[in-house]
XYZ file of C-alpha atoms in Angstrom:
249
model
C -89.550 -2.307 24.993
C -92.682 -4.319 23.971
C -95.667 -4.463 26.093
C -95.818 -7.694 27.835
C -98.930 -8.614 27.891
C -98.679 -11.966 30.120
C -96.653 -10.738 32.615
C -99.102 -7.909 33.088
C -101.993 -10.296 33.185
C -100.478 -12.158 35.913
C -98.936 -9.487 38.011
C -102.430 -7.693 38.027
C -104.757 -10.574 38.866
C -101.891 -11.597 41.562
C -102.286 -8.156 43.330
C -106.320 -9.458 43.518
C -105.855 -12.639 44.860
C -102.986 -11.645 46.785
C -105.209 -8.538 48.272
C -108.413 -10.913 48.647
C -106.050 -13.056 50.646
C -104.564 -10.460 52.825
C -107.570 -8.839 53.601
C -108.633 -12.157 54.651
C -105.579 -12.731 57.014
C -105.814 -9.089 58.138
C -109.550 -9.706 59.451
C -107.531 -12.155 61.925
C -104.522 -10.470 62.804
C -103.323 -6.804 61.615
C -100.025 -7.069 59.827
C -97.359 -6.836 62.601
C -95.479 -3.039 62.369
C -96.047 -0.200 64.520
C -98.028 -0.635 67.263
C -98.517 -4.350 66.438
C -94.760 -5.178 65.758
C -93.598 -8.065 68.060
C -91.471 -6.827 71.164
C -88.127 -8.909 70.209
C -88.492 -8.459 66.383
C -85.670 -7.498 64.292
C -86.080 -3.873 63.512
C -84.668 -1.035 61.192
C -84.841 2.936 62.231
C -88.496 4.031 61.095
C -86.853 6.505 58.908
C -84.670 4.277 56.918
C -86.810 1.508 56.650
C -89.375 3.843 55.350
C -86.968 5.109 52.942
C -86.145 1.178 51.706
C -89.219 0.105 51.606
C -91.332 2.564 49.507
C -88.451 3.842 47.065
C -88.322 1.074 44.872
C -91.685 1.851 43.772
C -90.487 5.240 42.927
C -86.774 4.272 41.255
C -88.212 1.295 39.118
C -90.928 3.720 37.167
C -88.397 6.402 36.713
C -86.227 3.581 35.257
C -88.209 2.485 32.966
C -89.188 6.024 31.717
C -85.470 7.362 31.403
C -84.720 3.916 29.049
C -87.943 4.421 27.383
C -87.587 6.141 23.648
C -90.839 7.965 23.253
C -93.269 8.893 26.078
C -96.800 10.986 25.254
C -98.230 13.908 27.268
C -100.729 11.351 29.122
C -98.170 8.857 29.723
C -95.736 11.147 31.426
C -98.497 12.776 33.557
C -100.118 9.517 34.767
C -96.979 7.808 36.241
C -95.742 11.227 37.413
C -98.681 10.752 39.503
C -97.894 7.142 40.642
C -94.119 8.467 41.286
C -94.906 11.527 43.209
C -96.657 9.543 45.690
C -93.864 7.552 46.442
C -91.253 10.418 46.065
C -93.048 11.804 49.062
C -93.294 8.796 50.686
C -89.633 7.617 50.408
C -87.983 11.030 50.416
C -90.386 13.522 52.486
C -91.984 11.551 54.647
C -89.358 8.896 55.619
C -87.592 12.044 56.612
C -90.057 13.313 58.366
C -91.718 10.225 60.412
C -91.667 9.778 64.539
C -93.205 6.090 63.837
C -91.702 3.177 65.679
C -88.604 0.984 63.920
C -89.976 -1.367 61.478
C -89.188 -5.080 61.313
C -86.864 -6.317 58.719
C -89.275 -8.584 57.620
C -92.076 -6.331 56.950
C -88.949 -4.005 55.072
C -88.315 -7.020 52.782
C -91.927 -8.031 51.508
C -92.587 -4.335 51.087
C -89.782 -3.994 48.778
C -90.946 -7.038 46.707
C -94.049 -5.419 46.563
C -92.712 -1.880 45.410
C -90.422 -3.420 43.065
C -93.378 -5.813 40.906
C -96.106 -3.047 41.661
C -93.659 -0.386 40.363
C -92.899 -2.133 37.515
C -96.320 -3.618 36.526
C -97.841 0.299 36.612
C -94.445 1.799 34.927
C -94.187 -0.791 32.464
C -98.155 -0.867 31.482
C -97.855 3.030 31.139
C -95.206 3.141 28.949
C -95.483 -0.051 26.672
C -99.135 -1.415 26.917
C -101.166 1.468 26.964
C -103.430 3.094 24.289
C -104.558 6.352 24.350
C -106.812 8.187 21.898
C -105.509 12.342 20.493
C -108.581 13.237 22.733
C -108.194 11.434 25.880
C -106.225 14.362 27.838
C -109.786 16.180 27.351
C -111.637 13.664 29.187
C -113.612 14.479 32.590
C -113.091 11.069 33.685
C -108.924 12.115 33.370
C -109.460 15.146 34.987
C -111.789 13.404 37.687
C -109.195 10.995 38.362
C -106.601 13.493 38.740
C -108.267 16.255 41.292
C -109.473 13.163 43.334
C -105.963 11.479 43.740
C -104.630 15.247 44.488
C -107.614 15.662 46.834
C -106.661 12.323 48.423
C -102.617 13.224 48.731
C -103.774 16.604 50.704
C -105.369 14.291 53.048
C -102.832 12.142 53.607
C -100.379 14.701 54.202
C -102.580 16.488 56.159
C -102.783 13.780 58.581
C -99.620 12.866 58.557
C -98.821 16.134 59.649
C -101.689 15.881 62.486
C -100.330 12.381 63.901
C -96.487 13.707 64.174
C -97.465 16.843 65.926
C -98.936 14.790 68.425
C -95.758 13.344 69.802
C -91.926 14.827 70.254
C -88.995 13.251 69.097
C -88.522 9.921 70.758
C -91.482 9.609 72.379
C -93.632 6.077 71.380
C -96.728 7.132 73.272
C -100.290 7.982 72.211
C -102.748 10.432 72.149
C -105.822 11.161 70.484
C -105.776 12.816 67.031
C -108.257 15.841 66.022
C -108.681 18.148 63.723
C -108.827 17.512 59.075
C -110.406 14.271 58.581
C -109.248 12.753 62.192
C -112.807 14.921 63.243
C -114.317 12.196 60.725
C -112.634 8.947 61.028
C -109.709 7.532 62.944
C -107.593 6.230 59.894
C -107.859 9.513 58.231
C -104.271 8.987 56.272
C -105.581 5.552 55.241
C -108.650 7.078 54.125
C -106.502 10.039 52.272
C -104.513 7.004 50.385
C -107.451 5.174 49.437
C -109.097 8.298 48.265
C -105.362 8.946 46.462
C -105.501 5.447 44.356
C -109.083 5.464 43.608
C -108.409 9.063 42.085
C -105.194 7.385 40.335
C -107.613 4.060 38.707
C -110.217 6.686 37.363
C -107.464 8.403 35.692
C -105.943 5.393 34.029
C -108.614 3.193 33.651
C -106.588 -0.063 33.204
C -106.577 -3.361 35.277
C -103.182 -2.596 36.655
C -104.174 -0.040 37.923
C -107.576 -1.100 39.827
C -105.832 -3.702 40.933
C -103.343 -2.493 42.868
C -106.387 -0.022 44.195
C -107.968 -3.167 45.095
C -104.996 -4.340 47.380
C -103.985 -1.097 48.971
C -108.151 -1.311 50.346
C -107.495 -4.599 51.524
C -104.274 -3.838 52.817
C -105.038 -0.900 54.641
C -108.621 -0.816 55.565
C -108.434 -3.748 58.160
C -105.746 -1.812 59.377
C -107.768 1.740 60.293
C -110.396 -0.289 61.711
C -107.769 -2.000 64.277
C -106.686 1.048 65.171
C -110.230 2.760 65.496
C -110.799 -0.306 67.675
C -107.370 0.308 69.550
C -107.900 3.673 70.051
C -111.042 2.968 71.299
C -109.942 0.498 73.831
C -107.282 3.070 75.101
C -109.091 6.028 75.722
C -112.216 5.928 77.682
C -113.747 9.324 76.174
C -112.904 8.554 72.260
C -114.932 10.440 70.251
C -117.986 8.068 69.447
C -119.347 9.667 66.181
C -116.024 8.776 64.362
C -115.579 5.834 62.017
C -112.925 3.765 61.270
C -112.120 4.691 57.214
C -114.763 5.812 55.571
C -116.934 9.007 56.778
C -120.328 8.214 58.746
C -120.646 4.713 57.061
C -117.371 2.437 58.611
């Protein structure tokens, strides 16, 4: 397949407008799952609507690599690390969650999300970009790469911390502590941020900052609702926290 260059342009400055915008309507009202879902929404099972939500953004890259001819060293590498995000967050951690049923609607926009994000990095990988013989040698590859792993320890990590803190059907909450939690209260936001950041270094491409872009603006509001939340429901919340980003927000 031929790079296509358009639809790339588009699709990438469309994640930054469409990020700008969101962050804008986020700064208003937090985007309404979880503990913000409407009381007589539509819902799915938290583990299946995980599952449909996130793996399209894991089926549509491996797609596009199992029709493509030839694939280099760096190529395969860099949206193995795009895919094994989202194989852990489709396959592991949908199985995994305790979260609260999602709305349908949230389900559906997500997938159109996945879907043109997974193609836009799969398709810009494979058919659009250039590398040079030496560019597996680079630090800034290498940088990339042990910061997006750093980043996915986190976010497991907490992950792991938040579903320890309830039992299997239970909807209440408690306070989180312990890994990055000690730090900030959106410590898996923080972990993915730290994740896609890692994942732009590495690639170096617009696609791929701009989807780093959106996932800030998408999920940064969020951490600081719930460091305000958490706040409001717990009188002795630990005040040195932040919301997202250590000692700073």
């Amino acid at each position: 397949m031929e790079c296509r260059e358009a639809v790339v342009s588009y699709l990438s400055w469309g994640l930054v407008v469409g990020g700008g915008a969101y962050l804008l309507r986020q700064m208003q009202n937090c985007a309404r799952y979880g503990r913000y879902a409407p009381t007589k929404a539509r819902c799915c099972p938290a583990r299946l609507g995980w599952f449909l939500q996130e793996v399209p953004a894991l089926l549509v890259p491996l797609l596009l690599l199992l029709l493509s001819a030839e694939t280099g060293t760096g190529r395969r590498l860099l949206i193995g690390t795009f895919m094994l995000h989202y194989f852990h967050r489709s396959i592991i951690y949908a199985f995994l969650t305790r979260g609260r049923p999602i709305p349908l609607i949230i389900i559906v926009y997500a997938v159109i999300f996945c879907s043109l994000n997974g193609f836009l990095q799969g398709h810009f990988l494979l058919h659009c970009a250039r590398f040079e013989d030496t560019w597996l040698t680079r630090a800034r590859l290498t940088a990339g790469i042990v910061v997006f792993a750093l980043g996915m320890i986190i976010n497991i990590h907490s992950d792991y911390i938040l579903r320890g803190l309830r039992k299997p059907g239970e909807v209440i909450y408690r306070v989180p502590h312990g890994g990055m939690f000690e730090f900030v209260s959106g410590a898996n936001f923080f972990g993915e941020i730290v994740e896609w950041c890692g994942y732009a270094v590495a690639v170096w491409s617009l696609p791929a900052f701009a989807f780093t872009f959106f996932t800030i603006c998408s999920i940064g509001p969020r951490a600081c609702m719930h460091h305000r939340n958490y706040q409001q429901r717990f009188e002795d919340y630990p005040r040195s926290r932040k919301a997202i980003i250590p000692f700073i927000l």
